[in-house]
Phi, psi and omega in degrees: 000154178269164181302323180297323178295317178295322180293324176298316178298318178297317178301320178295318177295321177302318178300316180295317180299315180297318178299315180293321178296319178293323177296316178299317180295324178292324175296318179296325177299317178295319177297320178300321177297316180295318179299318179297315179301324183266002178069028181267150177289152178294316183276122178237090186302324180295318179295316180295320176299319180295318178298314181298319179297315182295312183294331180292340179270351185270347184289132179230015186234205184289341178281133180284160175305321179294323176297316179298317177300316180299318178298315181289332174300315180293316178303312181292322178299314181289326180291325177303328181298325179278345176283336185287000000 
C-alpha cells in the first residue's frame, strides 16, 4: 500500500475515535448529573486510578502501557469538564 492509502485508513480511524470519545463524554455527562444529585465531587481519584491501571493492561500493540495511561489521563481530564 501507498502512504496515501494508509492515511485514508488513519482518517477513518480518527472518525471512529472521535465518535467513541463523544459517546464516552455523553456517558460522563450522565454520571455528572448523578454526582450533582448526590452531592459527590466530579473528580474521583480512586476511580481514575482504577481506570488507568486497567487500560494499561489492555495494550497489545506498539503503544506502551505508559503511553496508554497518558492518553487516558487526557481523556479523563477533558471528560471531567463536561461533568461539571
